[in-house]
Coordinates of C-alpha atoms in Angstrom, one line a residue:
X200 CA -38.8 2.4 1.5
X201 CA -35.9 2.0 3.8
X202 CA -35.0 5.8 5.0
X203 CA -33.6 6.2 7.9
X204 CA -33.7 8.7 10.8
X205 CA -31.6 8.4 13.7
X206 CA -31.2 11.4 16.6
X207 CA -29.7 9.6 19.9
X208 CA -27.3 10.3 22.8
X209 CA -26.2 8.4 24.7
X210 CA -25.4 10.7 27.9
X211 CA -22.4 8.3 30.1
X212 CA -20.4 8.1 25.8
X213 CA -20.8 11.5 25.3
X214 CA -23.0 10.9 21.9
X215 CA -24.9 12.6 20.2
X216 CA -26.2 12.4 17.1
X217 CA -28.0 13.5 13.8
X218 CA -27.9 11.7 10.7
X219 CA -30.4 10.9 7.5
X220 CA -30.1 8.1 5.2
X221 CA -31.8 7.9 2.0
X222 CA -33.0 4.9 0.8
X223 CA -31.4 3.0 -1.6
X224 CA -28.0 5.4 -0.9
X225 CA -24.8 3.6 1.3
X226 CA -23.2 6.1 3.6
X227 CA -20.1 5.8 5.1
X228 CA -18.9 6.3 8.6
X229 CA -15.8 8.4 9.7
X230 CA -13.7 9.4 13.0
X231 CA -11.2 8.2 15.2
X232 CA -11.7 5.5 18.2
X233 CA -13.7 5.8 20.8
X234 CA -15.6 8.8 18.9
X235 CA -19.1 7.1 18.3
X236 CA -18.6 5.2 15.3
X237 CA -19.9 2.1 16.7
X238 CA -22.5 3.3 19.3
X239 CA -24.6 4.7 16.3
X240 CA -24.3 1.1 15.0
X241 CA -25.6 -0.2 17.9
X242 CA -28.5 2.6 18.8
X243 CA -29.5 1.6 14.9
X244 CA -29.4 -2.1 15.4
X245 CA -31.7 -1.6 18.9
X246 CA -28.2 -3.2 20.5
X247 CA -28.2 0.4 22.5
X248 CA -31.2 2.0 24.4
X249 CA -30.4 5.7 24.1
X250 CA -30.9 8.4 26.7
X251 CA -33.3 10.2 24.6
X252 CA -33.8 9.8 20.8
X253 CA -35.7 8.8 17.9
X254 CA -34.7 5.5 15.4
X255 CA -37.2 5.3 12.2
X256 CA -36.5 3.1 9.6
X257 CA -38.9 2.4 6.5
X258 CA -41.7 4.9 8.4
X259 CA -41.6 2.4 11.4
X260 CA -40.6 3.9 14.9
X261 CA -37.9 1.5 15.8
X262 CA -36.8 3.6 19.2
X263 CA -38.6 6.5 20.7
X264 CA -37.4 7.1 23.8
X265 CA -40.2 9.8 24.4
X266 CA -43.4 6.5 24.2
X267 CA -40.9 3.7 25.8
X268 CA -41.0 2.6 22.5
X269 CA -38.3 -0.2 21.5
X270 CA -37.8 -2.5 19.1
X271 CA -36.0 -5.5 19.5
X272 CA -33.1 -6.0 17.5
X273 CA -34.8 -9.2 15.6
X274 CA -37.8 -7.5 14.3
X275 CA -36.0 -4.2 13.0
X276 CA -35.4 -5.9 9.6
X277 CA -32.2 -4.7 10.7
X278 CA -29.1 -7.1 9.5
X279 CA -25.1 -6.6 10.9
X280 CA -22.8 -7.8 8.8
X281 CA -19.6 -7.3 11.3
X282 CA -15.4 -8.0 11.2
X283 CA -15.9 -11.4 11.8
X284 CA -18.0 -13.6 10.0
X285 CA -19.5 -14.8 13.6
X286 CA -21.3 -18.4 11.6
X287 CA -22.7 -21.0 13.1
X288 CA -20.0 -23.6 13.6
X289 CA -22.4 -26.3 14.0
X290 CA -24.3 -25.4 10.3
X291 CA -22.5 -25.7 6.8
X292 CA -22.3 -22.8 4.8
X293 CA -26.0 -23.2 3.5
X294 CA -27.5 -23.4 7.0
X295 CA -26.2 -20.9 8.4
X296 CA -27.6 -18.5 5.6
X297 CA -31.0 -20.5 5.4
X298 CA -30.9 -19.8 9.3
X299 CA -31.9 -15.6 9.1
X300 CA -35.1 -16.5 6.7
X301 CA -35.6 -19.7 8.8
X302 CA -35.9 -17.2 12.0
X303 CA -38.6 -14.9 10.3
X304 CA -41.3 -17.7 9.4
X305 CA -40.4 -19.1 5.8
X306 CA -40.7 -22.6 6.3
X307 CA -37.7 -25.1 5.5
X308 CA -37.4 -25.3 1.7
X309 CA -38.4 -21.7 1.2
X310 CA -35.8 -20.8 3.5
X311 CA -32.9 -22.9 1.6
X312 CA -34.1 -22.1 -2.2
X313 CA -33.5 -18.1 -0.7
X314 CA -30.6 -19.3 1.0
X315 CA -29.0 -21.2 -2.6
X316 CA -30.2 -17.9 -4.3
X317 CA -27.6 -15.9 -2.2
X318 CA -25.1 -17.9 -1.9
X319 CA -25.2 -18.0 -5.9
X320 CA -25.5 -14.0 -5.5
X321 CA -21.9 -14.2 -3.7
X322 CA -20.7 -17.0 -6.1
X323 CA -20.4 -19.3 -3.4
X324 CA -22.5 -22.6 -4.3
X325 CA -19.7 -24.8 -4.2
X326 CA -19.5 -23.5 -0.8
X327 CA -23.1 -24.6 0.1
X328 CA -22.0 -28.2 2.5
X329 CA -18.6 -26.8 4.1
X330 CA -18.6 -25.8 7.5
X331 CA -16.8 -22.5 8.5
X332 CA -13.8 -24.2 9.6
X333 CA -13.1 -26.1 6.3
X334 CA -13.3 -22.0 4.8
X335 CA -11.0 -19.3 4.3
X336 CA -11.7 -15.8 5.6
X337 CA -12.1 -14.6 2.2
X338 CA -15.0 -17.3 1.8
X339 CA -16.4 -16.8 5.5
X340 CA -17.0 -13.7 5.2
X341 CA -18.8 -14.2 1.7
X342 CA -21.5 -16.6 3.5
X343 CA -21.8 -14.0 6.2
X344 CA -22.8 -11.3 3.1
X345 CA -24.9 -14.5 1.9
X346 CA -27.0 -14.8 5.4
X347 CA -26.6 -11.1 6.0
X348 CA -28.9 -10.2 2.4
X349 CA -31.0 -13.6 3.2
X350 CA -32.3 -11.9 5.6
X351 CA -34.0 -9.4 3.2
X352 CA -33.2 -6.1 5.3
X353 CA -34.9 -2.8 4.8
X354 CA -30.9 -1.6 6.2
X355 CA -27.5 -3.4 6.2
X356 CA -25.0 -2.4 8.8
X357 CA -21.6 -3.3 7.6
X358 CA -18.7 -2.7 10.1
X359 CA -15.4 -2.7 9.1
X360 CA -17.1 -5.6 6.9
X361 CA -13.1 -5.8 5.1
X362 CA -10.5 -5.0 8.3
X363 CA -9.6 -8.9 9.5
X364 CA -9.4 -10.0 5.6
X365 CA -5.8 -10.4 4.0
X366 CA -4.7 -7.9 1.3
X367 CA -5.5 -10.9 -1.7
X368 CA -8.7 -10.9 0.0
X369 CA -10.4 -7.7 0.7
X370 CA -10.3 -6.3 -2.8
X371 CA -12.6 -9.4 -3.9
X372 CA -15.2 -8.7 -1.3
X373 CA -15.1 -5.3 -1.8
X374 CA -15.8 -6.1 -5.3
X375 CA -18.8 -8.0 -3.8
X376 CA -20.4 -6.1 -2.1
X377 CA -20.5 -3.1 -4.2
X378 CA -21.9 -5.3 -6.4
X379 CA -24.2 -6.7 -4.2
X380 CA -25.6 -3.1 -2.8
X381 CA -26.5 -1.1 -6.4
X382 CA -28.0 -4.6 -7.8
X383 CA -30.3 -4.8 -4.3
X384 CA -30.3 -1.0 -4.4
X385 CA -30.1 -2.1 -0.7
X386 CA -29.9 1.4 2.2
X387 CA -26.4 0.2 4.1
X388 CA -24.4 2.5 6.6
X389 CA -21.0 1.3 7.0
X390 CA -18.1 1.8 9.2
X391 CA -14.5 1.6 8.0
X392 CA -10.7 3.6 8.2
X393 CA -10.6 2.6 4.6
X394 CA -10.6 5.3 1.6
X395 CA -10.9 2.2 -0.5
X396 CA -14.4 1.0 1.4
X397 CA -14.9 4.5 1.0
X398 CA -14.6 5.6 -2.9
X399 CA -15.9 1.6 -4.0
X400 CA -18.7 1.7 -2.0
X401 CA -20.5 4.6 -0.6
X402 CA -21.9 7.7 -2.0
X403 CA -21.9 10.1 1.2
X404 CA -19.4 10.1 4.2
X405 CA -19.9 11.2 7.4
X406 CA -17.3 11.4 10.4
X407 CA -18.1 11.7 13.5
X408 CA -15.9 13.6 15.7
X409 CA -16.5 13.5 20.0
X410 CA -19.9 11.5 19.8
X411 CA -20.5 14.3 16.6
X412 CA -21.4 14.6 13.2
X413 CA -18.7 17.0 12.2
X414 CA -18.1 16.3 8.7
X415 CA -20.9 15.3 6.1
X416 CA -21.6 14.8 2.4
X417 CA -20.9 13.6 -0.8
X418 CA -17.2 11.2 -1.2
X419 CA -15.5 13.7 -3.2
X420 CA -16.6 16.4 -1.1
X421 CA -15.4 15.1 2.0
X422 CA -12.0 13.3 0.7
X423 CA -11.0 16.7 -1.5
X424 CA -12.4 19.1 0.7
X425 CA -11.4 17.9 4.6
X426 CA -12.7 19.7 7.2
X427 CA -11.9 17.9 9.8
X428 CA -7.7 16.8 10.7
X429 CA -9.3 12.9 10.7
X430 CA -11.1 13.3 7.1
X431 CA -7.6 14.8 5.7
X432 CA -5.3 12.0 7.3
X433 CA -8.0 9.1 5.3
X434 CA -7.6 11.5 2.0
X435 CA -3.9 11.8 2.5
X436 CA -4.0 15.1 2.7
X437 CA -2.8 18.1 4.8
X438 CA -5.3 20.1 6.5
X439 CA -4.1 23.2 8.9
X440 CA -7.9 24.8 10.5
X441 CA -7.6 28.5 12.1
X442 CA -9.8 31.5 10.9
X443 CA -9.4 33.2 7.4
X444 CA -7.8 36.1 6.8
X445 CA -7.3 37.5 3.4
X446 CA -6.1 34.7 0.7
X447 CA -5.1 32.2 3.5
X448 CA -6.0 31.0 6.9
X449 CA -4.3 31.8 10.4
X450 CA -3.3 28.6 11.8
X451 CA -1.2 27.6 14.7
X452 CA 2.2 27.4 13.0
X453 CA 1.6 31.1 11.0
X454 CA -0.7 32.3 8.5
X455 CA -0.8 29.4 5.7
X456 CA -1.9 32.1 1.5
X457 CA -3.7 30.0 -0.5
X458 CA -6.7 30.0 -3.3
X459 CA -9.4 30.3 -1.7
X460 CA -12.7 29.6 -2.2
X461 CA -16.0 32.1 -3.0
X462 CA -17.7 32.0 0.7
X463 CA -14.6 32.7 2.4
X464 CA -15.1 35.2 4.6
X465 CA -12.4 36.7 7.0
X466 CA -12.5 36.2 10.8
X467 CA -15.2 33.1 10.0
X468 CA -13.7 29.1 10.7
X469 CA -11.4 27.9 7.5
X470 CA -8.9 25.6 6.9
X471 CA -6.2 25.3 4.0
X472 CA -5.4 21.9 2.6
X473 CA -2.9 20.9 0.3
X474 CA -1.0 17.1 -0.7
X475 CA 2.1 16.1 0.6
X476 CA 3.7 15.6 -2.6
X477 CA 3.0 19.5 -2.6
X478 CA 5.9 20.4 0.2
X479 CA 9.6 21.0 -0.7
X480 CA 11.7 20.4 2.4
X481 CA 14.8 22.1 2.9
X482 CA 17.7 22.1 5.5
X483 CA 18.4 25.7 5.8
X484 CA 15.7 28.6 5.7
X485 CA 14.6 29.6 1.8
X486 CA 14.3 32.7 0.2
X487 CA 12.8 33.7 -3.1
X488 CA 9.3 34.2 -4.0
X489 CA 6.9 34.7 -2.1
X490 CA 5.3 31.3 -0.9
X491 CA 4.5 29.3 1.9
X492 CA 7.4 28.3 4.7
X493 CA 7.2 26.5 8.1
X494 CA 9.8 25.8 10.1
X495 CA 9.0 22.4 11.7
X496 CA 10.5 19.3 13.5
X497 CA 10.9 16.0 11.9
X498 CA 8.6 13.4 14.2
X499 CA 9.1 10.3 11.9
X500 CA 9.6 8.8 8.6
X501 CA 8.0 6.9 6.4
X502 CA 9.6 4.6 3.2
X503 CA 7.1 4.8 0.2
X504 CA 8.9 2.5 -2.3
X505 CA 10.9 5.7 -4.3
X506 CA 9.5 8.1 -2.0
X507 CA 9.3 8.8 1.7
X508 CA 6.8 10.6 3.7
X509 CA 8.2 13.2 6.1
X510 CA 6.3 13.9 9.3
X511 CA 6.5 16.8 11.4
X512 CA 5.2 16.8 14.8
X513 CA 2.6 19.4 14.2
X514 CA 0.9 17.5 11.9
X515 CA 1.9 18.2 8.7
X516 CA 3.6 15.8 5.7
X517 CA 5.7 16.3 2.9
X518 CA 6.1 13.9 0.3
X519 CA 9.8 13.7 -1.4
X520 CA 11.7 11.4 -3.3
X521 CA 14.8 9.3 -1.5
X522 CA 17.3 10.4 -2.7
X523 CA 16.2 13.9 -1.5
X524 CA 15.2 12.6 1.8
X525 CA 19.3 10.6 1.9
X526 CA 20.8 14.3 0.8
X527 CA 19.0 16.2 3.3
X528 CA 19.7 13.5 5.9
X529 CA 16.3 13.5 7.9
X530 CA 16.0 12.2 11.2
X531 CA 13.3 12.4 13.7
X532 CA 14.0 15.5 16.2
X533 CA 16.1 17.2 12.7
X534 CA 14.9 20.6 12.6
X535 CA 13.5 21.8 8.5
X536 CA 11.6 23.7 6.0
X537 CA 8.6 23.0 4.5
X538 CA 7.5 25.1 1.6
X539 CA 4.4 24.9 0.0
X540 CA 3.3 27.1 -3.1
X541 CA 0.2 29.1 -2.3
X542 CA -1.2 28.1 -5.9
X543 CA -0.4 24.4 -4.3
X544 CA -3.0 24.9 -1.0
X545 CA -7.1 24.8 -1.4
X546 CA -8.6 27.1 1.4
X547 CA -12.2 27.2 2.2
X548 CA -14.9 27.5 4.7
X549 CA -15.5 25.3 7.8
X550 CA -18.7 25.3 8.8
X551 CA -19.1 22.1 10.0
X552 CA -22.4 19.9 11.1
X553 CA -23.0 19.0 14.6
X554 CA -25.0 16.8 15.5
X555 CA -28.4 17.6 18.2

């Protein structure tokens, strides 16, 4: 079993994290830059010593500030796969992969046999004799994946594993990782900003904000029922937070009405969630049936093929056709009205999880 438990604080970074990862699961860690995601990986890997806390993996104590326990990184059975492959330039691909089992004490022949097995698993046997400068970015990352897994780690840490790959290479590496993780039943913690990584690889997602875990749930729940501005943005949806009222949420731009969950209770914290495609844009104040009407200032226009994403200064976005944008003569600074039918708005209660 390779269950992970982390409860740690790093005072200088304002980090206070509390996380449990079940054996065999893949957890995506999301959040804005500087939120504490890399600090979390560093604590688990043993590269950062927390001021206070406990890290346990598979029943073994890796860090315990109460007893001054700190297992060094190379003895943790934790492998880190970073954005860059970071292969040893003077070694062949096969020797790079064999390095980890050799370091763990395997004899040369056994280490090379294990390396050959993992090169086959990542479809890179033909690259065995090449050196890193002879590899493309995608090929190098395949070798890095094989090297990480050849160490037979209890836990795999993935730090933006597809971020440095081009758009034509990333899907293949993502598919490879998905296959490897599922077939091996490996426990993994993955930092990413890409919703495709989350959807393809993870079965659970946590969102870190200001050094705390502010959301924690299944991938489906976090992406369809976001409770923070960041998770809403990564899911490509709008989120307006505030206090719950009857059939709505009292937000900084006014009361937004919608379809409420059963547990919505007036006075509690809540969020109104709706897709940009549900927002209509008007140059004049609309009249007629009851709906949510928000007066906004256009901040940015983003072309998306046949549609245009209209971002407002309040953070709400509308997705309309290119023809509609042209008819409205939209430009940054223009004042318009965003209109959303109440039936298109999902309102749920927010009970964000906090670390510590």
